[in-house]
Short mmCIF file of C-alpha atoms in Angstrom, two decimals:
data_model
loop_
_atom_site.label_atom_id
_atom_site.label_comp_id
_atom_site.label_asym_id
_atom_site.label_seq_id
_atom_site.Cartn_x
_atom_site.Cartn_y
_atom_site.Cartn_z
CA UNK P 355 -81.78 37.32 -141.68
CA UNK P 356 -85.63 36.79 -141.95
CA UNK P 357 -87.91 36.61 -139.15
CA UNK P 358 -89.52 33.32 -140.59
CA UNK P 359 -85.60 31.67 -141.07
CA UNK P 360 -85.78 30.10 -137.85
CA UNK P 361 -88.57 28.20 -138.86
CA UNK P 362 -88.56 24.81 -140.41
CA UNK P 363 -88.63 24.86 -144.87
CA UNK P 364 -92.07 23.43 -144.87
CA UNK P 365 -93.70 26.21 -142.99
CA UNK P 366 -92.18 29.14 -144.11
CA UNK P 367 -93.95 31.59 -145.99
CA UNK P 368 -92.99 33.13 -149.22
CA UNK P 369 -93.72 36.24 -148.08
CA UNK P 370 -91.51 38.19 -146.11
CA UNK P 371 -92.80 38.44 -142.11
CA UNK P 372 -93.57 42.30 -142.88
CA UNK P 373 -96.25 41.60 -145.70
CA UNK P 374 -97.80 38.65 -143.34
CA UNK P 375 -98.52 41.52 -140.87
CA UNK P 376 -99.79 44.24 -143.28
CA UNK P 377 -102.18 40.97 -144.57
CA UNK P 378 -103.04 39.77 -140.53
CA UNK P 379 -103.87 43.48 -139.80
CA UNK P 380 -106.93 43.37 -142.54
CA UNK P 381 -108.81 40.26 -141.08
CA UNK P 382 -111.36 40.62 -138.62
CA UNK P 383 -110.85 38.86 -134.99
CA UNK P 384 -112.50 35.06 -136.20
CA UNK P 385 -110.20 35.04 -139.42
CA UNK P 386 -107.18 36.12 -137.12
CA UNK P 387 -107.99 33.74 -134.70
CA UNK P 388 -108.51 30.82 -137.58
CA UNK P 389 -104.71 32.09 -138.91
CA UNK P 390 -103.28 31.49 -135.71
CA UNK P 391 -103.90 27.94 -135.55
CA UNK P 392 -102.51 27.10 -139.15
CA UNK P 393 -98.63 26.35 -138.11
CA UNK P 394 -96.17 27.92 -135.35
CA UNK P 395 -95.19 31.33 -138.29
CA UNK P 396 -98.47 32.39 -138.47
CA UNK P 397 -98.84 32.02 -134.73
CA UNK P 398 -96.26 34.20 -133.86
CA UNK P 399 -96.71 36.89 -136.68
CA UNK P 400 -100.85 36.90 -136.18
CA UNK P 401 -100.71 37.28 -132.31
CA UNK P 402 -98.64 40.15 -132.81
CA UNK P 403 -101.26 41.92 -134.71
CA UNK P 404 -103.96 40.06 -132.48
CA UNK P 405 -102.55 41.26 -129.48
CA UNK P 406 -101.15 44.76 -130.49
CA UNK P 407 -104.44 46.53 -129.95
CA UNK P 408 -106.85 45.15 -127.22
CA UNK P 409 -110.47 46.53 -127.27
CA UNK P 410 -114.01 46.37 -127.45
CA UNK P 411 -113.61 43.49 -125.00
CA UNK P 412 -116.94 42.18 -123.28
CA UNK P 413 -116.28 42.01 -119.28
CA UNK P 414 -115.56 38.04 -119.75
CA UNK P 415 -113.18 38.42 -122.53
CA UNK P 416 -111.02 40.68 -120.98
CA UNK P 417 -110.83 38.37 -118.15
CA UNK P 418 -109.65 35.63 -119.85
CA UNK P 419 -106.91 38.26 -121.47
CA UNK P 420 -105.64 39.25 -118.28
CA UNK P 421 -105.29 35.95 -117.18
CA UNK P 422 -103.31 34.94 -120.08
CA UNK P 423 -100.91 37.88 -120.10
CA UNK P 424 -99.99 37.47 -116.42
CA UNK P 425 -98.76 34.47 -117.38
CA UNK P 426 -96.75 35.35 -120.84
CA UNK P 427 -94.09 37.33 -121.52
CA UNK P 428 -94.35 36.75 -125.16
CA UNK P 429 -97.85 37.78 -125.62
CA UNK P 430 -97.25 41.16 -123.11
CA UNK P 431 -94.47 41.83 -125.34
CA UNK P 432 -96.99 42.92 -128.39
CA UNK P 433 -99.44 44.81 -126.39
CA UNK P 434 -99.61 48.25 -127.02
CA UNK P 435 -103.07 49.44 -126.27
CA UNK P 436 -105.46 48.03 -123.56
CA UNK P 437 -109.32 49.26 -123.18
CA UNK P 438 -110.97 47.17 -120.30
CA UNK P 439 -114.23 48.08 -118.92
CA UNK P 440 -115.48 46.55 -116.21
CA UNK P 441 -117.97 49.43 -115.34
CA UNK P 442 -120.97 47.31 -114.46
CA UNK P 443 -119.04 44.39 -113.13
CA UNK P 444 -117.87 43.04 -109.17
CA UNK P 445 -114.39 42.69 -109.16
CA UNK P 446 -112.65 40.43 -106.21
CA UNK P 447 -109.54 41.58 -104.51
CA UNK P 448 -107.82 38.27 -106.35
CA UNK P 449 -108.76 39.72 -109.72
CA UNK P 450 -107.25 43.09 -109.05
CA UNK P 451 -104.10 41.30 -107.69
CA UNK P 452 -104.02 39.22 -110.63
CA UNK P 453 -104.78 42.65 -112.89
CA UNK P 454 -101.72 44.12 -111.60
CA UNK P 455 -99.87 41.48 -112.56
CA UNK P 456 -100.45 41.26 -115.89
CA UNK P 457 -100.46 45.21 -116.30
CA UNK P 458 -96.85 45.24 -115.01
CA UNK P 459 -96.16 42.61 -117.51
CA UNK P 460 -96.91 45.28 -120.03
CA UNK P 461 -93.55 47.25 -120.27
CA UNK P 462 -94.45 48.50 -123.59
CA UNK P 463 -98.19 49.46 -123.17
CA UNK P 464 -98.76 53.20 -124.77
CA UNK P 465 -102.68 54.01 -124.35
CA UNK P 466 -104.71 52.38 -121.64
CA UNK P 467 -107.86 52.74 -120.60
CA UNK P 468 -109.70 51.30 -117.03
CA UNK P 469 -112.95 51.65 -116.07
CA UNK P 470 -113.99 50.04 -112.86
CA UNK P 471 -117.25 49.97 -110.58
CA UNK P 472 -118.32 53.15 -109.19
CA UNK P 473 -118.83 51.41 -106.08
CA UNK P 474 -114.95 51.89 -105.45
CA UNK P 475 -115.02 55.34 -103.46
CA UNK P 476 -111.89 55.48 -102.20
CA UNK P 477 -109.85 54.91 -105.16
CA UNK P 478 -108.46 51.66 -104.15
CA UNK P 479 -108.32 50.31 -107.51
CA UNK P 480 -105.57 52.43 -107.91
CA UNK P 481 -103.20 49.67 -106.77
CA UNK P 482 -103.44 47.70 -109.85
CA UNK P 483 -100.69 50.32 -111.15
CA UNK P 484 -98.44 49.61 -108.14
CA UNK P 485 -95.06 48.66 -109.90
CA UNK P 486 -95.81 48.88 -113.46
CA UNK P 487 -93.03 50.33 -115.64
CA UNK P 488 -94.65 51.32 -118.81
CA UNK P 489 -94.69 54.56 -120.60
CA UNK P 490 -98.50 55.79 -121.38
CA UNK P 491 -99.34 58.45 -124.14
CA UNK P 492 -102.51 58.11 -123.59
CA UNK P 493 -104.66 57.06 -120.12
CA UNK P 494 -108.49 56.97 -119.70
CA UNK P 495 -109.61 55.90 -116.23
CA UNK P 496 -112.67 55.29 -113.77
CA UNK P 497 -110.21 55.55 -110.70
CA UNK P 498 -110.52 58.36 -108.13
CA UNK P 499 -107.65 60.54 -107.87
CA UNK P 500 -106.12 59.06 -104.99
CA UNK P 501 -102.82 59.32 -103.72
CA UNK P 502 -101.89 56.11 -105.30
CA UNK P 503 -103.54 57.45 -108.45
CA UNK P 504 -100.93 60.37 -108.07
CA UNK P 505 -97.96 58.72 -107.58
CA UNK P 506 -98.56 56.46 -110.85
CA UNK P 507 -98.64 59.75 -112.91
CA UNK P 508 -95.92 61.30 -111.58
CA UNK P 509 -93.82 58.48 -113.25
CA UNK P 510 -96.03 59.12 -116.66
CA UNK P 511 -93.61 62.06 -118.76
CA UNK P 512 -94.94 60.85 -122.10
CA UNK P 513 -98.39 61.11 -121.49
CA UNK P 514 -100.06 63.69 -123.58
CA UNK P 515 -103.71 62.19 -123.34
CA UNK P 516 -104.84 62.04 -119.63
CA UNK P 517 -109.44 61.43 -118.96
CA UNK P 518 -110.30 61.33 -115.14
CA UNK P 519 -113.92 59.85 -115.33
CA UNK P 520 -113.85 59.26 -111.57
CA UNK P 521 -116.40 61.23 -109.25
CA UNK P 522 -113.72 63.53 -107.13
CA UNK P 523 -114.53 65.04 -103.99
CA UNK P 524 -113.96 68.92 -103.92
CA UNK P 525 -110.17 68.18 -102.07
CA UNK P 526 -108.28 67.14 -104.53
CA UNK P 527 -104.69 65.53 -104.33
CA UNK P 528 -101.68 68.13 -105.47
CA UNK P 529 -99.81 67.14 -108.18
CA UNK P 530 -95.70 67.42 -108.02
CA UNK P 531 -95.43 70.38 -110.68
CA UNK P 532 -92.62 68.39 -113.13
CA UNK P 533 -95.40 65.74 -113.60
CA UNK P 534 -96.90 65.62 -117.06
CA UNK P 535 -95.09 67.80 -118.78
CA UNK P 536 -96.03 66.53 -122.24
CA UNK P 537 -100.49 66.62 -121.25
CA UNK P 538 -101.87 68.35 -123.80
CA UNK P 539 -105.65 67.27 -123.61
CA UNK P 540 -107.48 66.88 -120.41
CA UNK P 541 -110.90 65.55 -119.97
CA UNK P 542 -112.45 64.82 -116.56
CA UNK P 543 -116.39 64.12 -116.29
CA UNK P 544 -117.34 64.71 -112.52
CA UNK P 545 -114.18 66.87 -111.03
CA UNK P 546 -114.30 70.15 -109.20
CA UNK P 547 -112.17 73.26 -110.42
CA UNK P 548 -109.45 72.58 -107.74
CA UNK P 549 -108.70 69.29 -109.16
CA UNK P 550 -108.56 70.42 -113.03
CA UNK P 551 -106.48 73.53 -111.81
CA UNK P 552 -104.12 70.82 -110.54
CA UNK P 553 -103.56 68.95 -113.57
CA UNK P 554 -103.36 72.57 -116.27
CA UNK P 555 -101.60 74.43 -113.74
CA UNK P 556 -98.61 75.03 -116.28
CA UNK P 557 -98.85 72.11 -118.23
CA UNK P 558 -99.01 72.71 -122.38
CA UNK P 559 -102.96 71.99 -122.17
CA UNK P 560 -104.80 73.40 -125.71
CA UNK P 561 -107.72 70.88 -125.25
CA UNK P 562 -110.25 70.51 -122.12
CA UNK P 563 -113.17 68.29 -121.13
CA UNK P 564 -114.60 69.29 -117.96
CA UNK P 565 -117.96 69.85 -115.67
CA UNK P 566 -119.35 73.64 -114.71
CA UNK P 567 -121.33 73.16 -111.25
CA UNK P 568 -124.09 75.56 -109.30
CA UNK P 569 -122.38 78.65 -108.54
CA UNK P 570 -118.89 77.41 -109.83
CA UNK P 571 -119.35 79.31 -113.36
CA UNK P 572 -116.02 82.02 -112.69
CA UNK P 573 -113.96 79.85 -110.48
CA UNK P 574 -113.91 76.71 -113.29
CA UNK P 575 -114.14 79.05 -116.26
CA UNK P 576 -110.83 80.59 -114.75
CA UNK P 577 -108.77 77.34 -114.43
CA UNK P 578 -108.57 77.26 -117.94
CA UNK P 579 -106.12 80.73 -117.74
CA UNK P 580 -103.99 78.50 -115.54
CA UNK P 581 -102.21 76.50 -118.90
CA UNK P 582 -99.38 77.61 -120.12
CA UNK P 583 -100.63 77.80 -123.63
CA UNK P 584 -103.96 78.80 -125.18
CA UNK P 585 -106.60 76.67 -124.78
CA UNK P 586 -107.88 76.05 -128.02
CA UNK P 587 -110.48 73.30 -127.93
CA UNK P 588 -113.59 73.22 -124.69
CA UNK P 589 -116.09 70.49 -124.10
CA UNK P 590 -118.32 72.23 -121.02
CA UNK P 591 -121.20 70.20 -119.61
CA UNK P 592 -122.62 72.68 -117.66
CA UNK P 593 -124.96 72.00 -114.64
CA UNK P 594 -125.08 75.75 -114.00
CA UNK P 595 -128.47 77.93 -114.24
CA UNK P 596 -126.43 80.94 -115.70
CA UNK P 597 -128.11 81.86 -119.21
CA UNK P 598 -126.46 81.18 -122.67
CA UNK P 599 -125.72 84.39 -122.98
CA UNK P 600 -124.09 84.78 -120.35
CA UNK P 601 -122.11 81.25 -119.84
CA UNK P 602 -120.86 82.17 -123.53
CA UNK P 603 -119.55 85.60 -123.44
CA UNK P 604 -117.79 84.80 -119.85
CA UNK P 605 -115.97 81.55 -121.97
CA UNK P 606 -115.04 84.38 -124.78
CA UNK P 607 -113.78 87.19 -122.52
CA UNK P 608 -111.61 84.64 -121.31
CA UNK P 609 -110.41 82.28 -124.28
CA UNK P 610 -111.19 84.66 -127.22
CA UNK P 611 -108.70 82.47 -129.23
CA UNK P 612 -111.22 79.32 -129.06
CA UNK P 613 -110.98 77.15 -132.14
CA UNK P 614 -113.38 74.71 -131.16
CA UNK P 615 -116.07 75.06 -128.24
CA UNK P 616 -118.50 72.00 -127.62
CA UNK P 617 -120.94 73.08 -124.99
CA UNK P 618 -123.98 71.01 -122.77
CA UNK P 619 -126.14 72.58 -120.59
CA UNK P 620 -128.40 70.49 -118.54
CA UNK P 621 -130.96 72.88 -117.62
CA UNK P 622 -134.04 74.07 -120.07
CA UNK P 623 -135.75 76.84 -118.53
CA UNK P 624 -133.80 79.32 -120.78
CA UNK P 625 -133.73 77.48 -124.59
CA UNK P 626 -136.14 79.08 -126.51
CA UNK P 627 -135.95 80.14 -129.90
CA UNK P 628 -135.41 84.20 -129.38
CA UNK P 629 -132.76 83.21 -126.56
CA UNK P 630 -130.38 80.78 -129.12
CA UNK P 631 -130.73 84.00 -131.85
CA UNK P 632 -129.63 86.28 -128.82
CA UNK P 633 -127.00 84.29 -128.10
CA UNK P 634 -124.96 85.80 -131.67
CA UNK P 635 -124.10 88.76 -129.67
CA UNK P 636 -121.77 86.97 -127.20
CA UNK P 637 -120.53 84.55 -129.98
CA UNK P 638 -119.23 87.42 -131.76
CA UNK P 639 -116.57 88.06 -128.88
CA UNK P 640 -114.66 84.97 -130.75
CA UNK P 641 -112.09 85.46 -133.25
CA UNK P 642 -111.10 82.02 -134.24
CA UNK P 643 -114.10 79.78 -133.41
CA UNK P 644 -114.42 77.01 -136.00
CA UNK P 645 -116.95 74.36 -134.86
CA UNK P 646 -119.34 74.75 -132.45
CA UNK P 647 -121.56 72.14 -130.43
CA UNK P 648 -124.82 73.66 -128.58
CA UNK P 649 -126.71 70.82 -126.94
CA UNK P 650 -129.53 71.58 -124.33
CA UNK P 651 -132.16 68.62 -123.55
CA UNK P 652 -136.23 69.06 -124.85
CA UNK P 653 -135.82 71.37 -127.28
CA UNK P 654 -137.75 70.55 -130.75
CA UNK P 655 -136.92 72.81 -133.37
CA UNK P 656 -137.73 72.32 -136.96
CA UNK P 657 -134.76 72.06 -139.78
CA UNK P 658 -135.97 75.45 -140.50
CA UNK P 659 -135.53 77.36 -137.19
CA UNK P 660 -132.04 75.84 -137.06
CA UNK P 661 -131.03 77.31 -140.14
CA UNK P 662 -132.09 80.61 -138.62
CA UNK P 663 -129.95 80.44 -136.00
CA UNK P 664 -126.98 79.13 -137.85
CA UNK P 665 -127.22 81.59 -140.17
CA UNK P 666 -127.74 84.20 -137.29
CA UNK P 667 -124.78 82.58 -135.28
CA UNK P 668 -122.41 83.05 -138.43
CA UNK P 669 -123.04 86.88 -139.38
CA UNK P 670 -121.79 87.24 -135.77
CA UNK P 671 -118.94 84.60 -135.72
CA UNK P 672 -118.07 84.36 -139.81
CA UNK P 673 -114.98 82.35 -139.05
CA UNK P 674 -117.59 79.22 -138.08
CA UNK P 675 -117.42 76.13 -139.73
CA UNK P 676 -119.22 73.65 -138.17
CA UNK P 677 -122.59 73.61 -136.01
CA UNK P 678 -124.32 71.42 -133.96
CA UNK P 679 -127.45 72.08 -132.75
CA UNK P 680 -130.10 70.55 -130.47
CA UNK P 681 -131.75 68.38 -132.96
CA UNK P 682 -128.45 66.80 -133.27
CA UNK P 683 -128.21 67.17 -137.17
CA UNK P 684 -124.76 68.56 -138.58
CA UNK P 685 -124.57 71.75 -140.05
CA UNK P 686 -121.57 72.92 -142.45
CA UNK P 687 -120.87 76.04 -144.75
CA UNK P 688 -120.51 74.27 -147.93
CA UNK P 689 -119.99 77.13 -150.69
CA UNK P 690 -120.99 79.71 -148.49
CA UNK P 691 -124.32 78.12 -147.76
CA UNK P 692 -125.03 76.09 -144.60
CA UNK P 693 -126.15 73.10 -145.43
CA UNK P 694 -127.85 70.36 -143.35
CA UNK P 695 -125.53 67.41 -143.36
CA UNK P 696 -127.69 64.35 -142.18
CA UNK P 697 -131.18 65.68 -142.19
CA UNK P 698 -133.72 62.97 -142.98
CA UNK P 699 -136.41 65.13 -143.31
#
């Protein structure tokens, strides 16, 4: 029987409740919102789609979500992603009572994200996952890996997504080694290599986001041997001094097999132009490397000194793609020519 059957003749819809919700998912929030108020179907078949995904929230908005989903089962019942940011925000002990309740109303919540004030050093924020049942694919937080923090993943087999953007401290929490047995991409911004060997250590990780620190270069670079497959894709921020040269050929003795390397280094004293065509020899020690993202701060370099170097880059790496230099501008190999994507110039 119909969805819309239970609903009095004069405000059912001719269309079946299927096509109402392929229609609700093309309007933009006001027209949604304006659909909702029409008559009780629409109601129930909009805040499905209304609810389904909730982001790009402003602080106050996501209050007043929280407070109505600790409150309704019906509403919880449709959400299946959540992205609240309250980054720049004071948050009362109430609130993250009342936050926990409506995230434990959330039984079928699959990607979540949290950010909270970096004020919270301990990682007590942590408790808003105290009780909650869900199943997460995907989970982006602020929190500090706490022991709380810990516990909630080790109930988390389905997630495959997992972004600590906490600041750790060097002694990091051990994780139970049957936890996340699924994670396949890791990302944390301001962790130590004790803490990201915890969470690879054995786990199917192919994809990694994570920090290189002063004197830390071999230690981090050699967590990423700790997965037990290849590590295909890197994102390094890199707060090191080490040269380009060098940073790059110890990633390629290590994870020849890169597909995909996005690199930031955060020191200048070494970018100059000879030093980015030098760096072709150490590129060359990769045999799958597709794209390739090379950002260092207060560099200006004209559109034609970064063709140089692309074209010097792919003699020495011809299975690139993709590069992104310091300028920012795309390049591709577009019938065997690199070619400038988004140049202005």
């Amino acid at each position: 029987m119909n969805e819309d059957a239970a609903y009095p003749v004069s405000i059912r819809s001719v269309l079946p409740v299927e096509t109402l919700d392929l229609i609700f998912e093309g309007l933009t929030r006001s027209e949604l919102l304006a659909a909702l108020r029409s008559n009780s179907l629409f109601h129930r078949v909009g805040a499905r789609v209304l609810y389904r995904s909730l982001i790009d929230l402003q602080p106050d908005q996501a209050v007043g979500l929280v407070k109505t989903i600790a409150h309704s089962d019906l509403y919880a019942s449709y959400v299946r992603h959540v992205e609240f940011d309250w980054g720049n925000s004071v948050l009362t002990a109430n609130f993250v009572r009342l936050l926990n309740r409506a995230l434990r109303r959330l039984k079928s919540l699959l990607r979540l994200t949290l950010e909270f004030p970096n004020t919270d050093i301990t990682g007590g924020t942590a408790s808003v996952l105290d009780g909650c049942t869900f199943s997460l694919r995907s989970f982006t937080t602020s929190i500090r890996c706490s022991p709380t923090l810990v516990r909630f993943l080790e109930t988390q087999n389905d997630i495959t997504d997992l972004c600590l953007r906490g600041i750790n401290c060097i002694d990091a929490i051990p994780l139970p080694p049957e936890a996340l047995p699924h994670l396949s991409n890791f990302r944390t911004a301001l962790s130590w290599p004790i803490l990201t060997a915890n969470f690879i250590r054995d786990r199917p990780v192919e994809s990694v986001s994570m920090s290189v620190y002063p004197h830390e270069m071999h230690s981090a670079l050699n967590v990423l041997l700790l997965s037990s497959k290849p590590v295909k894709r890197l994102t390094l921020m890199s707060f090191d001094a080490a040269e380009p040269i060098l940073l790059l050929s110890e990633i390629a003795s290590r994870l020849p097999w890169l597909e995909a390397l996005h690199l930031v280094v955060l020191t200048t004293q070494f970018y100059v132009h000879d030093m980015l065509l030098e760096m072709g020899c150490s590129l060359s020690l990769f045999e799958y490397l597709k794209y390739l993202t090379f950002m260092v701060p207060g560099i200006g370099y004209s559109v034609d000194d970064e063709e140089v170097v692309v074209t010097t880059w792919h003699k020495a790496c011809p299975t690139l793609k993709t590069i992104i230099l310091p300028r920012g501008m795309i390049w591709a190999l577009t019938d065997g020519k690199w070619v400038c994507c988004n140049d202005e110039t």
